[in-house]
Every structure is written in C-alpha cells, then in structure tokens.
C-alpha cells in the first residue's frame, strides 16, 4: 500500500517547516472535521476550495511530506471499543533522567502517549505523563505497576487519573476567520 | 462491529490513500464493494466506534501550538464549566477525570499567544485557575492499539 499515507515517523520531515497559503488553509478547513464519505472525496473538497482534484491531492501530499498532515486515518473511540479504563499515569522523576526514562516507558506496548510536561509545585509535582488503555481498572493498574517497576527508585511519586467521561473530541479545528 | 469492521479499522488506523477513488482501493483490499465500505464507515462513525475519519493535522507545524490544560472544578459546577470550555473551537478534546484535577482539555491554536488568550478567557468566565501543561518533550510511540 505504497499509495497510502501511513504513519511513519522515520520519514523525513522538514525542520524548517513550510508555510501554508490560503489555498492550503481552505483545504485544511474543508477536511479537518473529516473526509467526505463519497466515492471521490477529493473531488468534493476540490469543489469546496475552488481548485482541481489533482491540485487538492498534490497539495495534500506536500502537507503530508512536511508533517502538517500527520496521517489520514480512522481514529477509533477506544471507550466505545471496550477500553473503558483510560488511565493517565503521571510520575515525578528527576529532570536529569526524564528523557532516558520517558523513552523506556514510551517503548512499552500498552502506552499510547508519553510526554514530559511542566510541574506546578505544590499543586502538581509530576513531570512525566504516560497514557495507558485497558479494558478495566484492574488491568490498567497492572500496567501502571509495570511502569512503576521499570522506574524503580527514580519514581518519587505517582498518580493515575482515570477518565470518567469524554466531554469533547473533535480534533484540531482552524477557526473560520482569516480566510 | 464484526470481524471485517475490525480489519477495516486496523487498516485505516495506519493510513488512507491520497488517490482519486481511495475508498475503492481500500474496499478491494478487503474484498468488498466501495459502497459497502462507505456504508460501514458511515455506521462506525454514527455509532461512535470511530471518533474521526480523515486527515489529522499537526497544529504546531502550522505555526500553531498545543497545550494540555487542567482545572479543579467543583462537582456542582462541572456541567456548566464543561459547557463554557467546550464552546471554544480551539478546544480539541476535553475529558472528565477521576481526580481533584477533574477537567483536562487539549487546546490547539494557530499561534502560541492564543493559548494564553483562551486560557485567560476560560479563567475569567469560570473563576477557576487553569494549569497549562504544554508538552516539553514527546517520546516516540510505536503503533496504534489494535481494536
């Protein structure tokens, strides 16, 4: 499937980035809430933007090459799919070891996102976030225990925040102005 | 959702063709017609098995910015505050979490300045403090979860 836009983080992505023009912005706005479910979806976008289908496809390929489109893909709702326990595990680890430890945690199969974020002392002492998805609370806690074991004495404190409800999930939107 | 739906979702989590008739290509891989694929995708979106289908844009590469913001919302005000927060187009995701920090939203804006503007505005309208926690480092993640 070489024609597919797959997620491949080893693909070269320009460091200096690219600047998008008004046409690109109109393509982004026409597609950010989803791709039309019709036989020729890029025709419909071309019509809305006022350019040819060929140009839509060419521009979207460039947007993908530069990483502005991460990928064109289906995003499953893990909650609907039975992953009811979505745990955001948060860890207080020494700043000088956070990169080394973050990379190790991210490599665990059950971790879907892993970031270093700023602390807010005293309300929020945690600097490393790792999202785990499991079918239930117990399974999630088993996964968190594996992270705990991996961190060993670098773990100076942690917590797990389970999601109770999705309040909004739309993905990124460009506001309608400036067009 | 049947076995074929699962296969389609796992396939489409990885990517989608940028060609004139992309659904026909994907349908052929799964031995179904284009119209069957389209109706299955429509149903998976309608019944919320899929939360989105389409291009996923990186706001930071558009000169934009992201942050994850947390709030401690009193239980009795929760729905009212959720309504305020969700009313911003820049709020991409918002989750209720089981913690004293019980509201967590993702902001995606065109410029870093707008992150602060939206957060200040939310603080003003709700009277609550917003803890903005932009990612400092993203650690490499492999594949998506299979469904």
Short mmCIF file of C-alpha atoms in Angstrom, two decimals:
data_model
loop_
_atom_site.label_atom_id
_atom_site.label_comp_id
_atom_site.label_asym_id
_atom_site.label_seq_id
_atom_site.Cartn_x
_atom_site.Cartn_y
_atom_site.Cartn_z
CA UNK A 1 0.00 0.00 0.00
CA UNK A 2 2.60 2.48 -1.14
CA UNK A 3 -0.09 4.97 -2.09
CA UNK A 4 -1.35 5.12 1.47
CA UNK A 5 -0.38 7.85 3.84
CA UNK A 6 0.88 5.69 6.60
CA UNK A 7 2.21 6.90 9.90
CA UNK A 8 5.90 6.55 9.53
CA UNK A 9 7.95 8.64 11.88
CA UNK A 10 11.17 7.85 10.07
CA UNK A 11 10.03 9.78 7.02
CA UNK A 12 11.97 12.96 6.51
CA UNK A 13 10.12 15.95 7.84
CA UNK A 14 11.45 19.39 7.13
CA UNK A 15 12.91 21.01 10.23
CA UNK A 16 12.29 24.49 8.95
CA UNK A 17 8.72 23.54 8.07
CA UNK A 18 6.73 25.04 5.25
CA UNK A 19 4.37 27.94 5.13
CA UNK A 20 0.82 27.23 4.13
CA UNK A 21 -1.00 29.59 1.81
CA UNK A 22 -4.70 30.47 1.61
CA UNK A 23 -5.49 27.52 -0.63
CA UNK A 24 -3.84 25.12 1.82
CA UNK A 25 -5.81 26.72 4.61
CA UNK A 26 -9.05 26.23 2.73
CA UNK A 27 -8.16 22.56 2.19
CA UNK A 28 -7.45 22.20 5.91
CA UNK A 29 -10.75 23.81 6.81
CA UNK A 30 -12.65 21.65 4.34
CA UNK A 31 -11.17 18.43 5.74
CA UNK A 32 -10.49 18.97 9.43
CA UNK A 33 -13.81 17.62 10.60
CA UNK A 34 -13.41 14.57 8.38
CA UNK A 35 -13.09 13.30 4.86
CA UNK A 36 -16.36 13.10 2.86
CA UNK A 37 -17.73 9.54 2.68
CA UNK A 38 -18.28 9.58 -1.07
CA UNK A 39 -16.63 7.69 -3.90
CA UNK A 40 -14.44 10.63 -4.92
CA UNK A 41 -13.88 12.54 -1.69
CA UNK A 42 -11.13 14.80 -3.02
CA UNK A 43 -13.49 15.97 -5.82
CA UNK A 44 -15.84 17.26 -3.17
CA UNK A 45 -13.01 19.07 -1.41
CA UNK A 46 -11.81 20.48 -4.73
CA UNK A 47 -15.27 21.89 -5.36
CA UNK A 48 -15.46 23.49 -1.95
CA UNK A 49 -11.98 25.01 -2.27
CA UNK A 50 -12.39 26.00 -5.92
CA UNK A 51 -9.38 24.16 -7.38
CA UNK A 52 -8.92 20.91 -9.31
CA UNK A 53 -8.89 17.47 -7.71
CA UNK A 54 -5.35 16.96 -8.96
CA UNK A 55 -4.25 20.07 -7.13
CA UNK A 56 -6.01 19.03 -3.92
CA UNK A 57 -4.22 15.68 -3.99
CA UNK A 58 -0.86 17.26 -4.86
CA UNK A 59 -1.16 19.82 -2.09
CA UNK A 60 -2.25 17.24 0.47
CA UNK A 61 0.75 15.07 -0.46
CA UNK A 62 3.03 18.01 0.24
CA UNK A 63 1.26 18.74 3.52
CA UNK A 64 1.88 15.12 4.47
CA UNK A 65 5.55 15.25 3.42
CA UNK A 66 6.10 18.21 5.71
CA UNK A 67 4.28 16.53 8.58
CA UNK A 68 1.46 19.06 8.61
CA UNK A 69 -0.83 16.12 7.92
CA UNK A 70 0.38 13.50 10.40
CA UNK A 71 -1.67 10.89 8.60
CA UNK A 72 -5.06 10.36 7.00
CA UNK A 73 -6.67 7.77 9.19
CA UNK A 74 -9.54 6.41 11.19
CA UNK A 75 -9.42 7.25 14.88
CA UNK A 76 -11.19 4.61 16.94
CA UNK A 77 -13.08 5.61 20.03
CA UNK A 78 -11.32 3.33 22.48
CA UNK A 79 -14.04 3.83 25.03
CA UNK A 80 -16.76 2.53 22.70
CA UNK A 81 -14.45 -0.38 21.83
CA UNK A 82 -14.27 -1.66 25.37
CA UNK A 83 -11.14 0.11 26.55
CA UNK A 84 -13.17 1.60 29.37
CA UNK A 85 -10.21 2.31 31.62
CA UNK A 86 -8.21 5.13 30.12
CA UNK A 87 -5.59 5.94 32.72
CA UNK A 88 -3.32 8.93 32.58
CA UNK A 89 -0.41 7.87 34.74
CA UNK A 90 1.70 10.77 35.99
CA UNK A 91 5.14 10.48 37.54
CA UNK A 92 7.58 12.63 39.44
CA UNK A 93 11.03 11.66 38.20
CA UNK A 94 14.34 13.59 38.36
CA UNK A 95 14.56 16.10 35.50
CA UNK A 96 18.03 14.89 34.54
CA UNK A 97 16.70 11.36 33.91
CA UNK A 98 13.32 12.20 32.36
CA UNK A 99 14.40 11.71 28.71
CA UNK A 100 16.01 8.33 29.33
CA UNK A 101 13.01 7.12 31.36
CA UNK A 102 10.42 8.65 29.01
CA UNK A 103 11.92 6.75 26.09
CA UNK A 104 11.80 3.48 28.02
CA UNK A 105 8.17 3.98 29.02
CA UNK A 106 7.12 5.01 25.52
CA UNK A 107 8.54 1.74 24.22
CA UNK A 108 6.02 -0.25 26.31
CA UNK A 109 3.29 -1.60 24.02
CA UNK A 110 0.39 -0.51 26.19
CA UNK A 111 1.47 3.15 26.39
CA UNK A 112 -0.21 5.29 23.71
CA UNK A 113 1.30 8.69 24.54
CA UNK A 114 4.28 9.70 26.63
CA UNK A 115 5.29 13.29 27.33
CA UNK A 116 7.38 15.43 29.61
CA UNK A 117 5.31 18.34 30.95
CA UNK A 118 5.95 21.15 33.43
CA UNK A 119 5.29 20.76 37.15
CA UNK A 120 3.25 23.18 39.25
CA UNK A 121 4.68 22.95 42.76
CA UNK A 122 2.96 22.34 45.19
CA UNK A 123 -0.33 21.52 43.37
CA UNK A 124 1.17 19.29 40.71
CA UNK A 125 4.60 17.63 41.25
CA UNK A 126 4.51 15.33 38.17
CA UNK A 127 6.71 15.86 35.10
CA UNK A 128 6.20 12.63 33.10
CA UNK A 129 2.85 11.56 31.62
CA UNK A 130 2.14 8.10 30.17
CA UNK A 131 -1.33 7.19 28.88
CA UNK A 132 -2.42 3.57 29.31
CA UNK A 133 -5.56 2.00 27.81
CA UNK A 134 -7.09 -1.11 29.36
CA UNK A 135 -10.41 -2.92 29.47
CA UNK A 136 -10.91 -2.24 33.16
CA UNK A 137 -9.46 -0.52 36.17
CA UNK A 138 -7.67 -3.62 37.46
CA UNK A 139 -5.93 -4.28 34.15
CA UNK A 140 -4.87 -0.63 33.98
CA UNK A 141 -3.38 -0.80 37.47
CA UNK A 142 -1.38 -3.88 36.46
CA UNK A 143 0.05 -1.89 33.55
CA UNK A 144 0.83 1.05 35.83
CA UNK A 145 2.63 -1.37 38.20
CA UNK A 146 4.85 -2.39 35.28
CA UNK A 147 5.80 1.24 34.73
CA UNK A 148 6.44 1.59 38.46
CA UNK A 149 8.78 -1.39 38.38
CA UNK A 150 10.61 -0.02 35.36
CA UNK A 151 11.16 3.35 37.06
CA UNK A 152 12.42 1.83 40.30
CA UNK A 153 13.77 4.43 42.71
CA UNK A 154 13.60 7.16 40.06
CA UNK A 155 9.87 7.25 40.90
CA UNK A 156 9.46 9.86 43.62
CA UNK A 157 5.68 9.76 43.49
CA UNK A 158 2.93 8.99 41.03
CA UNK A 159 -0.81 9.01 40.49
CA UNK A 160 -3.27 7.64 37.93
CA UNK A 161 -6.14 9.73 36.61
CA UNK A 162 -8.92 7.69 35.04
CA UNK A 163 -11.25 9.24 32.52
CA UNK A 164 -14.88 9.26 33.57
CA UNK A 165 -16.38 10.91 30.54
CA UNK A 166 -15.39 12.26 27.13
CA UNK A 167 -16.73 15.81 27.18
CA UNK A 168 -15.47 16.73 23.71
CA UNK A 169 -13.42 15.06 20.99
CA UNK A 170 -13.26 16.90 17.70
CA UNK A 171 -9.58 17.08 16.87
CA UNK A 172 -7.89 20.25 15.79
CA UNK A 173 -10.00 22.97 14.21
CA UNK A 174 -8.82 26.06 12.48
CA UNK A 175 -11.16 28.89 13.35
CA UNK A 176 -13.23 30.10 10.40
CA UNK A 177 -11.76 33.60 10.35
CA UNK A 178 -8.77 34.92 8.37
CA UNK A 179 -9.88 33.33 5.16
CA UNK B 1 -18.95 -4.32 14.87
CA UNK B 2 -17.94 -7.56 13.15
CA UNK B 3 -14.58 -9.06 12.25
CA UNK B 4 -14.48 -7.19 8.93
CA UNK B 5 -15.13 -3.87 10.67
CA UNK B 6 -12.15 -4.60 12.94
CA UNK B 7 -9.92 -5.35 9.97
CA UNK B 8 -11.03 -2.17 8.23
CA UNK B 9 -10.41 -0.05 11.33
CA UNK B 10 -6.96 -1.52 11.90
CA UNK B 11 -6.13 -0.96 8.25
CA UNK B 12 -7.39 2.62 8.29
CA UNK B 13 -5.62 3.43 11.56
CA UNK B 14 -2.39 3.06 9.60
CA UNK B 15 -3.29 5.28 6.68
CA UNK B 16 -5.55 6.08 3.76
CA UNK B 17 -4.75 6.60 0.05
CA UNK B 18 -4.48 10.04 -1.49
CA UNK B 19 -5.85 8.99 -4.85
CA UNK B 20 -8.98 9.83 -6.83
CA UNK B 21 -11.01 6.83 -5.65
CA UNK B 22 -9.41 5.87 -2.35
CA UNK B 23 -12.40 4.01 -0.92
CA UNK B 24 -12.46 1.69 -3.94
CA UNK B 25 -8.80 0.82 -3.31
CA UNK B 26 -9.38 0.06 0.35
CA UNK B 27 -12.55 -1.91 -0.43
CA UNK B 28 -10.66 -4.06 -2.93
CA UNK B 29 -8.09 -4.97 -0.27
CA UNK B 30 -10.91 -6.30 1.90
CA UNK B 31 -12.85 -8.00 -0.90
CA UNK B 32 -15.93 -5.78 -0.62
CA UNK B 33 -17.52 -3.14 -2.82
CA UNK B 34 -16.82 0.54 -2.44
CA UNK B 35 -20.41 1.20 -1.43
CA UNK B 36 -20.27 -1.43 1.30
CA UNK B 37 -17.09 0.14 2.69
CA UNK B 38 -18.71 3.58 2.65
CA UNK B 39 -21.80 2.38 4.45
CA UNK B 40 -19.73 0.52 7.05
CA UNK B 41 -17.63 3.61 7.70
CA UNK B 42 -20.75 5.76 7.98
CA UNK B 43 -22.17 3.36 10.53
CA UNK B 44 -18.92 3.17 12.53
CA UNK B 45 -18.95 6.96 12.75
CA UNK B 46 -22.68 7.13 13.54
CA UNK B 47 -22.42 4.62 16.38
CA UNK B 48 -19.25 6.29 17.65
CA UNK B 49 -16.96 3.30 17.16
CA UNK B 50 -14.82 5.78 15.26
CA UNK B 51 -14.39 9.23 16.69
CA UNK B 52 -12.96 10.68 13.45
CA UNK B 53 -12.01 9.75 9.96
CA UNK B 54 -9.80 12.00 7.86
CA UNK B 55 -6.56 13.94 7.88
CA UNK B 56 -5.00 14.58 11.27
CA UNK B 57 -3.25 17.90 11.25
CA UNK B 58 -0.27 18.90 13.36
CA UNK B 59 -1.18 22.34 14.66
CA UNK B 60 2.37 23.06 15.77
CA UNK B 61 3.68 22.64 12.24
CA UNK B 62 1.10 25.19 11.06
CA UNK B 63 2.78 27.71 13.32
CA UNK B 64 0.23 26.78 15.91
CA UNK B 65 0.51 25.49 19.41
CA UNK B 66 -0.92 22.82 21.69
CA UNK B 67 -1.35 22.55 25.37
CA UNK B 68 -2.96 20.20 27.85
CA UNK B 69 -4.77 22.22 30.49
CA UNK B 70 -6.17 21.04 33.81
CA UNK B 71 -8.78 22.51 36.13
CA UNK B 72 -10.14 21.67 39.58
CA UNK B 73 -13.87 22.11 39.07
CA UNK B 74 -16.35 21.88 41.97
CA UNK B 75 -18.67 18.95 41.26
CA UNK B 76 -21.85 21.06 41.32
CA UNK B 77 -20.45 23.43 38.65
CA UNK B 78 -19.00 20.72 36.47
CA UNK B 79 -21.51 20.68 33.60
CA UNK B 80 -21.68 24.45 33.44
CA UNK B 81 -17.89 24.75 33.26
CA UNK B 82 -17.72 21.94 30.66
CA UNK B 83 -20.16 23.89 28.52
CA UNK B 84 -18.00 27.02 28.70
CA UNK B 85 -14.78 25.12 27.92
CA UNK B 86 -16.33 23.11 25.08
CA UNK B 87 -17.71 26.27 23.47
CA UNK B 88 -14.23 27.21 22.21
CA UNK B 89 -13.41 25.92 18.72
CA UNK B 90 -9.78 25.76 19.87
CA UNK B 91 -10.65 23.09 22.47
CA UNK B 92 -9.98 19.85 20.57
CA UNK B 93 -10.56 17.34 23.38
CA UNK B 94 -11.96 17.56 26.85
CA UNK B 95 -12.05 14.74 29.41
CA UNK B 96 -13.53 14.40 32.86
CA UNK B 97 -11.04 12.57 35.11
CA UNK B 98 -11.41 10.95 38.47
CA UNK B 99 -9.15 13.27 40.48
CA UNK B 100 -9.11 16.62 42.23
CA UNK B 101 -7.91 17.87 38.84
CA UNK B 102 -11.10 16.65 37.20
CA UNK B 103 -11.19 18.50 33.87
CA UNK B 104 -8.44 18.07 31.26
CA UNK B 105 -8.68 19.71 27.87
CA UNK B 106 -6.40 19.99 24.86
CA UNK B 107 -6.10 23.37 23.20
CA UNK B 108 -4.91 23.63 19.60
CA UNK B 109 -4.44 27.15 18.31
CA UNK B 110 -2.77 28.86 15.39
CA UNK B 111 -0.34 30.88 17.48
CA UNK B 112 1.25 30.37 20.92
CA UNK B 113 -0.30 33.68 22.05
CA UNK B 114 -3.79 32.30 21.52
CA UNK B 115 -3.14 29.51 24.03
CA UNK B 116 -2.79 32.10 26.76
CA UNK B 117 -5.70 34.16 25.48
CA UNK B 118 -8.12 31.23 25.52
CA UNK B 119 -6.92 30.02 28.93
CA UNK B 120 -7.24 33.53 30.41
CA UNK B 121 -10.71 33.82 28.94
CA UNK B 122 -11.73 30.48 30.44
CA UNK B 123 -10.36 31.58 33.82
CA UNK B 124 -12.31 34.82 33.59
CA UNK B 125 -15.57 33.13 32.61
CA UNK B 126 -15.35 30.30 35.16
CA UNK B 127 -13.50 31.97 38.04
CA UNK B 128 -11.24 28.89 38.18
CA UNK B 129 -7.49 28.58 37.72
CA UNK B 130 -6.22 26.89 34.56
CA UNK B 131 -3.00 24.85 34.84
CA UNK B 132 -1.48 24.85 31.36
CA UNK B 133 0.92 21.95 30.80
CA UNK B 134 2.30 22.08 27.25
CA UNK B 135 4.43 19.11 26.30
CA UNK B 136 8.14 19.80 26.75
CA UNK B 137 9.25 16.55 25.12
CA UNK B 138 7.33 13.89 23.17
CA UNK B 139 8.71 10.37 23.46
CA UNK B 140 8.47 8.05 20.48
CA UNK B 141 5.46 5.74 20.39
CA UNK B 142 5.20 2.76 18.05
CA UNK B 143 1.98 1.51 16.56
CA UNK B 144 -1.65 2.22 17.36
CA UNK B 145 -3.65 -0.07 19.60
CA UNK B 146 -5.27 -2.85 17.61
CA UNK B 147 -9.06 -2.91 18.00
#
